[in-house]
mmCIF file of N, CA and C in Angstrom:
data_model
loop_
_atom_site.group_PDB
_atom_site.id
_atom_site.type_symbol
_atom_site.label_atom_id
_atom_site.label_comp_id
_atom_site.label_asym_id
_atom_site.label_seq_id
_atom_site.Cartn_x
_atom_site.Cartn_y
_atom_site.Cartn_z
ATOM 1 N N MET G 1497 7.389 11.964 35.857
ATOM 2 C CA MET G 1497 7.006 11.163 34.651
ATOM 3 C C MET G 1497 6.055 11.940 33.767
ATOM 4 N N LEU G 1498 5.372 12.943 34.255
ATOM 5 C CA LEU G 1498 4.550 13.740 33.516
ATOM 6 C C LEU G 1498 5.311 14.510 32.399
ATOM 7 N N GLU G 1499 6.488 15.009 32.812
ATOM 8 C CA GLU G 1499 7.431 15.691 31.841
ATOM 9 C C GLU G 1499 7.700 14.728 30.676
ATOM 10 N N LEU G 1500 8.079 13.528 31.045
ATOM 11 C CA LEU G 1500 8.446 12.543 29.965
ATOM 12 C C LEU G 1500 7.263 12.294 28.970
ATOM 13 N N ASN G 1501 6.104 12.136 29.611
ATOM 14 C CA ASN G 1501 4.879 11.972 28.808
ATOM 15 C C ASN G 1501 4.673 13.132 27.889
ATOM 16 N N ASN G 1502 4.856 14.375 28.350
ATOM 17 C CA ASN G 1502 4.618 15.633 27.551
ATOM 18 C C ASN G 1502 5.655 15.622 26.363
ATOM 19 N N ILE G 1503 6.835 15.234 26.660
ATOM 20 C CA ILE G 1503 7.898 15.153 25.554
ATOM 21 C C ILE G 1503 7.470 14.159 24.507
ATOM 22 N N LEU G 1504 6.987 13.029 24.896
ATOM 23 C CA LEU G 1504 6.580 11.928 24.044
ATOM 24 C C LEU G 1504 5.347 12.466 23.232
ATOM 25 N N ASN G 1505 4.433 13.254 23.799
ATOM 26 C CA ASN G 1505 3.342 13.898 23.097
ATOM 27 C C ASN G 1505 3.863 14.830 22.040
ATOM 28 N N LYS G 1506 4.812 15.644 22.337
ATOM 29 C CA LYS G 1506 5.369 16.562 21.360
ATOM 30 C C LYS G 1506 6.100 15.766 20.328
ATOM 31 N N ILE G 1507 6.827 14.830 20.604
ATOM 32 C CA ILE G 1507 7.452 13.990 19.538
ATOM 33 C C ILE G 1507 6.431 13.405 18.577
ATOM 34 N N THR G 1508 5.331 12.837 19.196
ATOM 35 C CA THR G 1508 4.241 12.247 18.352
ATOM 36 C C THR G 1508 3.666 13.266 17.414
ATOM 37 N N GLU G 1509 3.402 14.486 17.799
ATOM 38 C CA GLU G 1509 2.931 15.660 17.049
ATOM 39 C C GLU G 1509 3.849 15.845 15.898
ATOM 40 N N MET G 1510 5.107 16.065 16.271
ATOM 41 C CA MET G 1510 6.098 16.271 15.279
ATOM 42 C C MET G 1510 6.211 15.187 14.194
ATOM 43 N N LEU G 1511 6.163 14.006 14.633
ATOM 44 C CA LEU G 1511 6.241 12.832 13.790
ATOM 45 C C LEU G 1511 4.987 12.933 12.796
ATOM 46 N N GLN G 1512 3.847 13.351 13.258
ATOM 47 C CA GLN G 1512 2.644 13.476 12.426
ATOM 48 C C GLN G 1512 2.988 14.507 11.269
ATOM 49 N N THR G 1513 3.484 15.591 11.745
ATOM 50 C CA THR G 1513 3.813 16.696 10.790
ATOM 51 C C THR G 1513 4.884 16.225 9.822
ATOM 52 N N LEU G 1514 5.927 15.479 10.238
ATOM 53 C CA LEU G 1514 6.931 14.913 9.361
ATOM 54 C C LEU G 1514 6.254 13.949 8.394
ATOM 55 N N SER G 1515 5.318 13.125 8.843
ATOM 56 C CA SER G 1515 4.596 12.224 7.929
ATOM 57 C C SER G 1515 3.874 12.998 6.810
ATOM 58 N N GLU G 1516 3.232 14.045 7.193
ATOM 59 C CA GLU G 1516 2.562 14.888 6.057
ATOM 60 C C GLU G 1516 3.654 15.506 5.166
ATOM 61 N N ILE G 1517 4.711 15.921 5.635
ATOM 62 C CA ILE G 1517 5.731 16.563 4.745
ATOM 63 C C ILE G 1517 6.309 15.456 3.803
ATOM 64 N N LEU G 1518 6.545 14.248 4.363
ATOM 65 C CA LEU G 1518 7.122 13.156 3.523
ATOM 66 C C LEU G 1518 6.136 12.685 2.467
ATOM 67 N N GLN G 1519 4.812 12.672 2.812
ATOM 68 C CA GLN G 1519 3.768 12.313 1.873
ATOM 69 C C GLN G 1519 3.703 13.335 0.805
ATOM 70 N N THR G 1520 3.774 14.610 1.165
ATOM 71 C CA THR G 1520 3.704 15.669 0.151
ATOM 72 C C THR G 1520 4.845 15.503 -0.809
ATOM 73 N N GLU G 1521 6.089 15.384 -0.170
ATOM 74 C CA GLU G 1521 7.311 15.209 -0.946
ATOM 75 C C GLU G 1521 7.132 14.046 -2.034
ATOM 76 N N GLN G 1522 6.630 12.890 -1.494
ATOM 77 C CA GLN G 1522 6.481 11.775 -2.370
ATOM 78 C C GLN G 1522 5.420 11.997 -3.508
ATOM 79 N N LYS G 1523 4.471 12.627 -3.156
ATOM 80 C CA LYS G 1523 3.407 12.951 -4.156
ATOM 81 C C LYS G 1523 3.974 13.830 -5.292
ATOM 82 N N ILE G 1524 4.737 14.822 -4.916
ATOM 83 C CA ILE G 1524 5.424 15.815 -5.864
ATOM 84 C C ILE G 1524 6.382 15.006 -6.738
ATOM 85 N N LEU G 1525 7.134 14.063 -6.147
ATOM 86 C CA LEU G 1525 8.074 13.258 -6.833
ATOM 87 C C LEU G 1525 7.438 12.356 -7.770
ATOM 88 N N ILE G 1526 6.370 11.729 -7.415
ATOM 89 C CA ILE G 1526 5.699 10.771 -8.293
ATOM 90 C C ILE G 1526 4.963 11.468 -9.424
ATOM 91 N N GLU G 1527 4.234 12.502 -9.078
ATOM 92 C CA GLU G 1527 3.394 13.168 -10.031
ATOM 93 C C GLU G 1527 4.283 14.139 -10.891
ATOM 94 N N ASN G 1528 5.489 14.486 -10.504
ATOM 95 C CA ASN G 1528 6.409 15.314 -11.179
ATOM 96 C C ASN G 1528 5.688 16.701 -11.382
ATOM 97 N N SER G 1529 5.070 17.100 -10.322
ATOM 98 C CA SER G 1529 4.322 18.341 -10.405
ATOM 99 C C SER G 1529 4.823 19.301 -9.195
ATOM 100 N N LEU G 1530 4.787 20.605 -9.387
ATOM 101 C CA LEU G 1530 5.214 21.508 -8.380
ATOM 102 C C LEU G 1530 6.598 21.238 -7.810
ATOM 103 N N THR G 1531 7.551 20.817 -8.752
ATOM 104 C CA THR G 1531 8.820 20.389 -8.260
ATOM 105 C C THR G 1531 9.609 21.661 -7.714
ATOM 106 N N SER G 1532 9.112 22.908 -8.003
ATOM 107 C CA SER G 1532 9.752 24.042 -7.459
ATOM 108 C C SER G 1532 9.510 24.110 -5.943
ATOM 109 N N GLN G 1533 8.469 23.362 -5.449
ATOM 110 C CA GLN G 1533 8.221 23.420 -4.011
ATOM 111 C C GLN G 1533 9.157 22.389 -3.213
ATOM 112 N N LEU G 1534 9.922 21.605 -3.893
ATOM 113 C CA LEU G 1534 10.758 20.614 -3.246
ATOM 114 C C LEU G 1534 11.752 21.200 -2.260
ATOM 115 N N SER G 1535 12.319 22.371 -2.743
ATOM 116 C CA SER G 1535 13.343 22.930 -1.856
ATOM 117 C C SER G 1535 12.703 23.341 -0.588
ATOM 118 N N GLU G 1536 11.597 23.935 -0.580
ATOM 119 C CA GLU G 1536 10.806 24.401 0.601
ATOM 120 C C GLU G 1536 10.545 23.176 1.471
ATOM 121 N N ILE G 1537 10.040 22.122 0.913
ATOM 122 C CA ILE G 1537 9.737 20.947 1.664
ATOM 123 C C ILE G 1537 10.905 20.334 2.352
ATOM 124 N N ILE G 1538 12.034 20.279 1.614
ATOM 125 C CA ILE G 1538 13.299 19.752 2.178
ATOM 126 C C ILE G 1538 13.775 20.604 3.396
ATOM 127 N N ASN G 1539 13.659 21.926 3.239
ATOM 128 C CA ASN G 1539 13.963 22.765 4.355
ATOM 129 C C ASN G 1539 13.109 22.583 5.612
ATOM 130 N N LYS G 1540 11.780 22.450 5.334
ATOM 131 C CA LYS G 1540 10.919 22.095 6.393
ATOM 132 C C LYS G 1540 11.209 20.808 7.112
ATOM 133 N N LYS G 1541 11.508 19.826 6.206
ATOM 134 C CA LYS G 1541 11.902 18.471 6.767
ATOM 135 C C LYS G 1541 13.198 18.556 7.631
ATOM 136 N N SER G 1542 14.134 19.234 7.162
ATOM 137 C CA SER G 1542 15.412 19.496 7.861
ATOM 138 C C SER G 1542 15.169 20.122 9.241
ATOM 139 N N GLN G 1543 14.408 21.212 9.290
ATOM 140 C CA GLN G 1543 14.061 21.928 10.523
ATOM 141 C C GLN G 1543 13.294 21.038 11.485
ATOM 142 N N LEU G 1544 12.513 20.344 11.028
ATOM 143 C CA LEU G 1544 11.591 19.393 11.878
ATOM 144 C C LEU G 1544 12.532 18.351 12.449
ATOM 145 N N LEU G 1545 13.429 17.820 11.754
ATOM 146 C CA LEU G 1545 14.360 16.748 12.173
ATOM 147 C C LEU G 1545 15.327 17.263 13.323
ATOM 148 N N ILE G 1546 15.757 18.560 13.167
ATOM 149 C CA ILE G 1546 16.514 19.233 14.132
ATOM 150 C C ILE G 1546 15.715 19.236 15.439
ATOM 151 N N GLN G 1547 14.428 19.745 15.323
ATOM 152 C CA GLN G 1547 13.570 19.923 16.482
ATOM 153 C C GLN G 1547 13.375 18.525 17.174
ATOM 154 N N LEU G 1548 13.170 17.539 16.371
ATOM 155 C CA LEU G 1548 12.973 16.186 16.943
ATOM 156 C C LEU G 1548 14.212 15.654 17.683
ATOM 157 N N LYS G 1549 15.395 15.949 17.124
ATOM 158 C CA LYS G 1549 16.611 15.587 17.789
ATOM 159 C C LYS G 1549 16.688 16.236 19.173
ATOM 160 N N LEU G 1550 16.378 17.508 19.269
ATOM 161 C CA LEU G 1550 16.457 18.259 20.486
ATOM 162 C C LEU G 1550 15.518 17.689 21.492
ATOM 163 N N LEU G 1551 14.226 17.349 21.072
ATOM 164 C CA LEU G 1551 13.279 16.794 21.967
ATOM 165 C C LEU G 1551 13.743 15.265 22.396
ATOM 166 N N ASP G 1552 14.309 14.649 21.480
ATOM 167 C CA ASP G 1552 14.844 13.253 21.906
ATOM 168 C C ASP G 1552 15.959 13.366 22.868
ATOM 169 N N ASP G 1553 16.831 14.419 22.747
ATOM 170 C CA ASP G 1553 17.792 14.691 23.748
ATOM 171 C C ASP G 1553 17.239 14.945 25.063
ATOM 172 N N ASN G 1554 16.141 15.661 25.086
ATOM 173 C CA ASN G 1554 15.460 15.978 26.411
ATOM 174 C C ASN G 1554 14.822 14.680 26.952
ATOM 175 N N ARG G 1555 14.281 13.821 26.077
ATOM 176 C CA ARG G 1555 13.701 12.626 26.555
ATOM 177 C C ARG G 1555 14.732 11.772 27.260
ATOM 178 N N ILE G 1556 15.923 11.718 26.699
ATOM 179 C CA ILE G 1556 17.009 10.865 27.185
ATOM 180 C C ILE G 1556 17.403 11.415 28.538
ATOM 181 N N LYS G 1557 17.538 12.688 28.669
ATOM 182 C CA LYS G 1557 17.959 13.325 29.911
ATOM 183 C C LYS G 1557 16.884 13.023 31.003
ATOM 184 N N LEU G 1558 15.557 13.121 30.647
ATOM 185 C CA LEU G 1558 14.512 12.842 31.581
ATOM 186 C C LEU G 1558 14.497 11.330 31.934
ATOM 187 N N SER G 1559 14.780 10.420 31.001
ATOM 188 C CA SER G 1559 14.800 9.020 31.247
ATOM 189 C C SER G 1559 15.880 8.802 32.288
ATOM 190 N N LYS G 1560 16.943 9.444 32.232
ATOM 191 C CA LYS G 1560 18.117 9.122 33.083
ATOM 192 C C LYS G 1560 17.719 9.831 34.441
ATOM 193 N N LYS G 1561 17.040 10.912 34.454
ATOM 194 C CA LYS G 1561 16.677 11.521 35.728
ATOM 195 C C LYS G 1561 15.709 10.640 36.511
ATOM 196 N N PHE G 1562 14.715 10.054 35.812
ATOM 197 C CA PHE G 1562 13.748 9.191 36.428
ATOM 198 C C PHE G 1562 14.248 7.689 36.568
ATOM 199 N N ASN G 1563 15.400 7.474 36.025
ATOM 200 C CA ASN G 1563 16.015 6.152 36.056
ATOM 201 C C ASN G 1563 15.122 5.079 35.326
ATOM 202 N N VAL G 1564 14.616 5.430 34.185
ATOM 203 C CA VAL G 1564 13.879 4.644 33.308
ATOM 204 C C VAL G 1564 14.415 4.448 31.948
ATOM 205 N N GLN G 1565 14.201 3.417 31.309
ATOM 206 C CA GLN G 1565 14.832 3.218 29.944
ATOM 207 C C GLN G 1565 13.712 2.805 28.999
ATOM 208 N N PRO G 1566 13.815 3.136 27.627
ATOM 209 C CA PRO G 1566 12.898 2.487 26.725
ATOM 210 C C PRO G 1566 13.027 1.005 26.717
ATOM 211 N N PRO G 1567 12.034 0.223 26.658
ATOM 212 C CA PRO G 1567 10.646 0.662 26.131
ATOM 213 C C PRO G 1567 9.666 1.062 27.326
ATOM 214 N N TYR G 1568 10.225 1.455 28.400
ATOM 215 C CA TYR G 1568 9.533 1.997 29.547
ATOM 216 C C TYR G 1568 8.417 1.024 30.053
ATOM 217 N N LYS G 1569 8.757 -0.198 30.319
ATOM 218 C CA LYS G 1569 7.867 -1.190 30.832
ATOM 219 C C LYS G 1569 7.303 -0.932 32.137
ATOM 220 N N GLU G 1570 8.033 -0.051 32.966
ATOM 221 C CA GLU G 1570 7.545 0.314 34.272
ATOM 222 C C GLU G 1570 6.228 1.094 34.230
ATOM 223 N N ASN G 1571 6.005 1.761 33.179
ATOM 224 C CA ASN G 1571 4.793 2.707 33.056
ATOM 225 C C ASN G 1571 3.992 2.190 31.792
ATOM 226 N N PRO G 1572 2.907 1.533 31.903
ATOM 227 C CA PRO G 1572 2.199 0.989 30.652
ATOM 228 C C PRO G 1572 1.779 2.122 29.693
ATOM 229 N N THR G 1573 1.386 3.308 30.227
ATOM 230 C CA THR G 1573 1.023 4.414 29.365
ATOM 231 C C THR G 1573 2.134 4.927 28.523
ATOM 232 N N ILE G 1574 3.296 5.138 29.151
ATOM 233 C CA ILE G 1574 4.427 5.600 28.478
ATOM 234 C C ILE G 1574 4.969 4.537 27.586
ATOM 235 N N ALA G 1575 4.913 3.328 27.903
ATOM 236 C CA ALA G 1575 5.355 2.166 27.140
ATOM 237 C C ALA G 1575 4.522 2.137 25.852
ATOM 238 N N ALA G 1576 3.264 2.291 25.985
ATOM 239 C CA ALA G 1576 2.343 2.184 24.705
ATOM 240 C C ALA G 1576 2.696 3.459 23.840
ATOM 241 N N HIS G 1577 2.921 4.599 24.506
ATOM 242 C CA HIS G 1577 3.319 5.783 23.689
ATOM 243 C C HIS G 1577 4.623 5.522 22.888
ATOM 244 N N TRP G 1578 5.548 5.119 23.665
ATOM 245 C CA TRP G 1578 6.869 4.729 23.097
ATOM 246 C C TRP G 1578 6.796 3.750 21.919
ATOM 247 N N LEU G 1579 5.993 2.785 22.089
ATOM 248 C CA LEU G 1579 5.814 1.743 21.049
ATOM 249 C C LEU G 1579 5.215 2.417 19.759
ATOM 250 N N SER G 1580 4.221 3.280 19.908
ATOM 251 C CA SER G 1580 3.603 3.984 18.849
ATOM 252 C C SER G 1580 4.685 4.879 18.067
ATOM 253 N N ILE G 1581 5.551 5.546 18.892
ATOM 254 C CA ILE G 1581 6.564 6.422 18.352
ATOM 255 C C ILE G 1581 7.628 5.553 17.517
ATOM 256 N N THR G 1582 7.934 4.438 18.029
ATOM 257 C CA THR G 1582 8.950 3.687 17.350
ATOM 258 C C THR G 1582 8.349 3.026 16.105
ATOM 259 N N ASP G 1583 7.100 2.648 16.133
ATOM 260 C CA ASP G 1583 6.392 2.163 14.867
ATOM 261 C C ASP G 1583 6.296 3.190 13.834
ATOM 262 N N THR G 1584 5.924 4.361 14.327
ATOM 263 C CA THR G 1584 5.752 5.498 13.340
ATOM 264 C C THR G 1584 7.092 5.832 12.771
ATOM 265 N N THR G 1585 8.076 5.877 13.527
ATOM 266 C CA THR G 1585 9.508 6.245 13.100
ATOM 267 C C THR G 1585 9.946 5.242 11.971
ATOM 268 N N LYS G 1586 9.651 4.002 12.145
ATOM 269 C CA LYS G 1586 10.097 2.903 11.200
ATOM 270 C C LYS G 1586 9.255 3.228 9.878
ATOM 271 N N LEU G 1587 8.053 3.447 9.967
ATOM 272 C CA LEU G 1587 7.188 3.759 8.873
ATOM 273 C C LEU G 1587 7.720 4.949 8.007
ATOM 274 N N LEU G 1588 8.072 6.126 8.781
ATOM 275 C CA LEU G 1588 8.568 7.306 8.174
ATOM 276 C C LEU G 1588 10.018 7.136 7.586
ATOM 277 N N SER G 1589 10.719 6.248 8.177
ATOM 278 C CA SER G 1589 12.084 5.901 7.587
ATOM 279 C C SER G 1589 11.908 5.291 6.281
ATOM 280 N N LYS G 1590 10.945 4.326 6.149
ATOM 281 C CA LYS G 1590 10.671 3.611 4.872
ATOM 282 C C LYS G 1590 10.199 4.646 3.796
ATOM 283 N N ILE G 1591 9.327 5.516 4.159
ATOM 284 C CA ILE G 1591 8.795 6.496 3.250
ATOM 285 C C ILE G 1591 10.013 7.464 2.723
ATOM 286 N N ASN G 1592 10.873 7.838 3.629
ATOM 287 C CA ASN G 1592 12.009 8.705 3.338
ATOM 288 C C ASN G 1592 12.932 7.981 2.359
ATOM 289 N N ARG G 1593 13.167 6.639 2.677
ATOM 290 C CA ARG G 1593 14.068 5.792 1.808
ATOM 291 C C ARG G 1593 13.447 5.725 0.528
ATOM 292 N N ASP G 1594 12.183 5.490 0.321
ATOM 293 C CA ASP G 1594 11.479 5.394 -0.909
ATOM 294 C C ASP G 1594 11.654 6.655 -1.706
ATOM 295 N N ASN G 1595 11.494 7.900 -1.044
ATOM 296 C CA ASN G 1595 11.606 9.127 -1.699
ATOM 297 C C ASN G 1595 13.039 9.310 -2.205
ATOM 298 N N GLY G 1596 13.972 8.878 -1.453
ATOM 299 C CA GLY G 1596 15.392 8.924 -1.904
ATOM 300 C C GLY G 1596 15.583 8.034 -3.121
ATOM 301 N N LEU G 1597 14.985 6.911 -3.202
ATOM 302 C CA LEU G 1597 15.106 6.128 -4.365
ATOM 303 C C LEU G 1597 14.463 6.731 -5.615
ATOM 304 N N ILE G 1598 13.300 7.339 -5.442
ATOM 305 C CA ILE G 1598 12.729 8.058 -6.486
ATOM 306 C C ILE G 1598 13.664 9.199 -7.000
ATOM 307 N N ILE G 1599 14.252 9.939 -6.116
ATOM 308 C CA ILE G 1599 15.060 11.010 -6.540
ATOM 309 C C ILE G 1599 16.271 10.461 -7.244
ATOM 310 N N GLN G 1600 16.936 9.339 -6.727
ATOM 311 C CA GLN G 1600 18.044 8.742 -7.336
ATOM 312 C C GLN G 1600 17.682 8.231 -8.770
ATOM 313 N N ASN G 1601 16.577 7.601 -8.867
ATOM 314 C CA ASN G 1601 16.104 7.113 -10.259
ATOM 315 C C ASN G 1601 15.966 8.300 -11.215
ATOM 316 N N ARG G 1602 15.334 9.478 -10.759
ATOM 317 C CA ARG G 1602 15.250 10.628 -11.637
ATOM 318 C C ARG G 1602 16.571 11.184 -11.980
ATOM 319 N N MET G 1603 17.558 11.205 -11.023
ATOM 320 C CA MET G 1603 18.854 11.672 -11.461
ATOM 321 C C MET G 1603 19.568 10.808 -12.377
ATOM 322 N N ASN G 1604 19.410 9.480 -12.362
ATOM 323 C CA ASN G 1604 19.947 8.559 -13.291
ATOM 324 C C ASN G 1604 19.360 8.811 -14.691
ATOM 325 N N ILE G 1605 17.992 9.026 -14.786
ATOM 326 C CA ILE G 1605 17.349 9.234 -16.041
ATOM 327 C C ILE G 1605 17.820 10.528 -16.618
ATOM 328 N N THR G 1606 18.001 11.559 -15.782
ATOM 329 C CA THR G 1606 18.402 12.874 -16.308
ATOM 330 C C THR G 1606 19.807 12.781 -16.739
ATOM 331 N N GLN G 1607 20.626 12.019 -16.066
ATOM 332 C CA GLN G 1607 22.085 11.873 -16.604
ATOM 333 C C GLN G 1607 22.084 11.132 -17.906
ATOM 334 N N GLN G 1608 21.188 10.142 -18.055
ATOM 335 C CA GLN G 1608 21.169 9.463 -19.325
ATOM 336 C C GLN G 1608 20.782 10.355 -20.469
ATOM 337 N N SER G 1609 19.755 11.168 -20.211
ATOM 338 C CA SER G 1609 19.404 12.151 -21.162
ATOM 339 C C SER G 1609 20.392 13.126 -21.578
ATOM 340 N N ILE G 1610 21.152 13.612 -20.483
ATOM 341 C CA ILE G 1610 22.244 14.542 -20.816
ATOM 342 C C ILE G 1610 23.343 13.849 -21.655
ATOM 343 N N ASN G 1611 23.681 12.637 -21.378
ATOM 344 C CA ASN G 1611 24.629 11.900 -22.165
ATOM 345 C C ASN G 1611 24.191 11.723 -23.532
ATOM 346 N N TYR G 1612 22.901 11.409 -23.750
ATOM 347 C CA TYR G 1612 22.298 11.312 -25.067
ATOM 348 C C TYR G 1612 22.412 12.587 -25.913
ATOM 349 N N LEU G 1613 21.998 13.662 -25.206
ATOM 350 C CA LEU G 1613 22.019 14.951 -25.909
ATOM 351 C C LEU G 1613 23.427 15.401 -26.194
ATOM 352 N N LYS G 1614 24.352 15.128 -25.432
ATOM 353 C CA LYS G 1614 25.847 15.477 -25.611
ATOM 354 C C LYS G 1614 26.197 14.729 -27.012
ATOM 355 N N GLY G 1615 25.763 13.560 -27.191
ATOM 356 C CA GLY G 1615 26.078 12.781 -28.333
ATOM 357 C C GLY G 1615 25.488 13.391 -29.603
ATOM 358 N N ILE G 1616 24.257 13.987 -29.476
ATOM 359 C CA ILE G 1616 23.657 14.618 -30.554
ATOM 360 C C ILE G 1616 24.366 15.973 -30.896
ATOM 361 N N ASN G 1617 24.776 16.644 -29.819
ATOM 362 C CA ASN G 1617 25.471 17.963 -30.013
ATOM 363 C C ASN G 1617 26.828 17.839 -30.651
ATOM 364 N N ASN G 1618 27.428 16.736 -30.663
ATOM 365 C CA ASN G 1618 28.815 16.567 -31.159
ATOM 366 C C ASN G 1618 28.629 15.636 -32.359
ATOM 367 N N PRO G 1619 28.154 16.141 -33.509
ATOM 368 C CA PRO G 1619 27.945 15.310 -34.653
ATOM 369 C C PRO G 1619 29.303 14.770 -35.242
ATOM 370 N N THR G 1620 29.209 13.702 -35.795
ATOM 371 C CA THR G 1620 30.311 12.990 -36.340
ATOM 372 C C THR G 1620 30.682 13.773 -37.718
ATOM 373 N N VAL G 1621 31.980 14.175 -37.869
ATOM 374 C CA VAL G 1621 32.398 14.869 -39.134
ATOM 375 C C VAL G 1621 33.257 13.976 -39.913
ATOM 376 N N TYR G 1622 33.079 13.845 -41.187
ATOM 377 C CA TYR G 1622 33.940 13.091 -42.025
ATOM 378 C C TYR G 1622 34.877 13.917 -42.857
ATOM 379 N N THR G 1623 36.062 13.318 -43.053
ATOM 380 C CA THR G 1623 36.989 14.069 -44.021
ATOM 381 C C THR G 1623 36.719 13.840 -45.425
ATOM 382 N N ASN G 1624 37.448 14.544 -46.308
ATOM 383 C CA ASN G 1624 37.144 14.312 -47.742
ATOM 384 C C ASN G 1624 37.445 12.900 -48.312
ATOM 385 N N ASN G 1625 38.181 12.124 -47.590
ATOM 386 C CA ASN G 1625 38.411 10.773 -48.061
ATOM 387 C C ASN G 1625 37.508 9.771 -47.299
ATOM 388 N N GLY G 1626 36.580 10.213 -46.641
ATOM 389 C CA GLY G 1626 35.485 9.306 -45.999
ATOM 390 C C GLY G 1626 35.721 8.869 -44.592
ATOM 391 N N TYR G 1627 36.777 9.320 -44.029
ATOM 392 C CA TYR G 1627 37.143 8.804 -42.619
ATOM 393 C C TYR G 1627 36.555 9.781 -41.588
ATOM 394 N N GLN G 1628 36.245 9.230 -40.453
ATOM 395 C CA GLN G 1628 35.657 10.056 -39.384
ATOM 396 C C GLN G 1628 36.836 10.957 -38.858
ATOM 397 N N GLN G 1629 36.528 12.220 -38.725
ATOM 398 C CA GLN G 1629 37.507 13.127 -38.137
ATOM 399 C C GLN G 1629 37.383 13.160 -36.615
ATOM 400 N N THR G 1630 38.551 13.039 -36.013
ATOM 401 C CA THR G 1630 38.498 12.919 -34.452
ATOM 402 C C THR G 1630 38.780 14.267 -33.878
ATOM 403 N N ASP G 1631 39.189 15.273 -34.560
ATOM 404 C CA ASP G 1631 39.496 16.575 -34.108
ATOM 405 C C ASP G 1631 38.180 17.403 -34.018
ATOM 406 N N VAL G 1632 38.115 18.263 -33.150
ATOM 407 C CA VAL G 1632 36.925 19.068 -32.989
ATOM 408 C C VAL G 1632 37.132 20.214 -33.979
ATOM 409 N N ILE G 1633 36.078 20.522 -34.763
ATOM 410 C CA ILE G 1633 36.213 21.587 -35.692
ATOM 411 C C ILE G 1633 35.637 22.829 -35.211
ATOM 412 N N SER G 1634 36.355 23.890 -35.283
ATOM 413 C CA SER G 1634 35.894 25.227 -34.847
ATOM 414 C C SER G 1634 35.126 25.847 -35.890
ATOM 415 N N SER G 1635 34.099 26.657 -35.461
ATOM 416 C CA SER G 1635 33.278 27.407 -36.434
ATOM 417 C C SER G 1635 33.962 28.735 -36.687
ATOM 418 N N LYS G 1636 35.019 29.028 -36.142
ATOM 419 C CA LYS G 1636 35.720 30.277 -36.441
ATOM 420 C C LYS G 1636 36.775 30.006 -37.576
ATOM 421 N N ARG G 1637 37.006 30.996 -38.498
ATOM 422 C CA ARG G 1637 37.883 30.796 -39.505
ATOM 423 C C ARG G 1637 39.163 31.555 -39.100
ATOM 424 N N ALA G 1638 40.291 31.051 -39.561
ATOM 425 C CA ALA G 1638 41.524 31.646 -39.287
ATOM 426 C C ALA G 1638 41.781 32.738 -40.368
ATOM 427 N N LYS G 1639 42.273 33.900 -39.881
ATOM 428 C CA LYS G 1639 42.568 35.010 -40.766
ATOM 429 C C LYS G 1639 44.028 34.827 -41.205
ATOM 430 N N VAL G 1640 44.286 35.109 -42.430
ATOM 431 C CA VAL G 1640 45.589 34.963 -43.003
ATOM 432 C C VAL G 1640 46.146 36.349 -43.314
#
């Protein structure tokens, strides 16, 4: 059971690191500062999630080996540790979801801006009789 407790300790440490990464990501997204660092933060988050998955796989194997299952009621220490991990995971999931909503909102605003600018870049051209011309006018002249 000591092995299982050690894995839970490692998971707790990694969740704390993940919490710091998600909070930094959210701060950058809200303040719109240092956006160049987002790529690095996303890479760190991805690597950490891979490591957490591997640790959780080990936790599952050890649970089967010792014939115990979450929430580990047989061992109060491990049960308390497991409860803390699940509560932290729920909180981090919410923060990550909020970050995703911020990113989606930014993408929508950016797309609206692009669409607006496209409208400005394609000015309306009128013919000599006052009607709107639907054809695109080229700036190149034809040589005769």
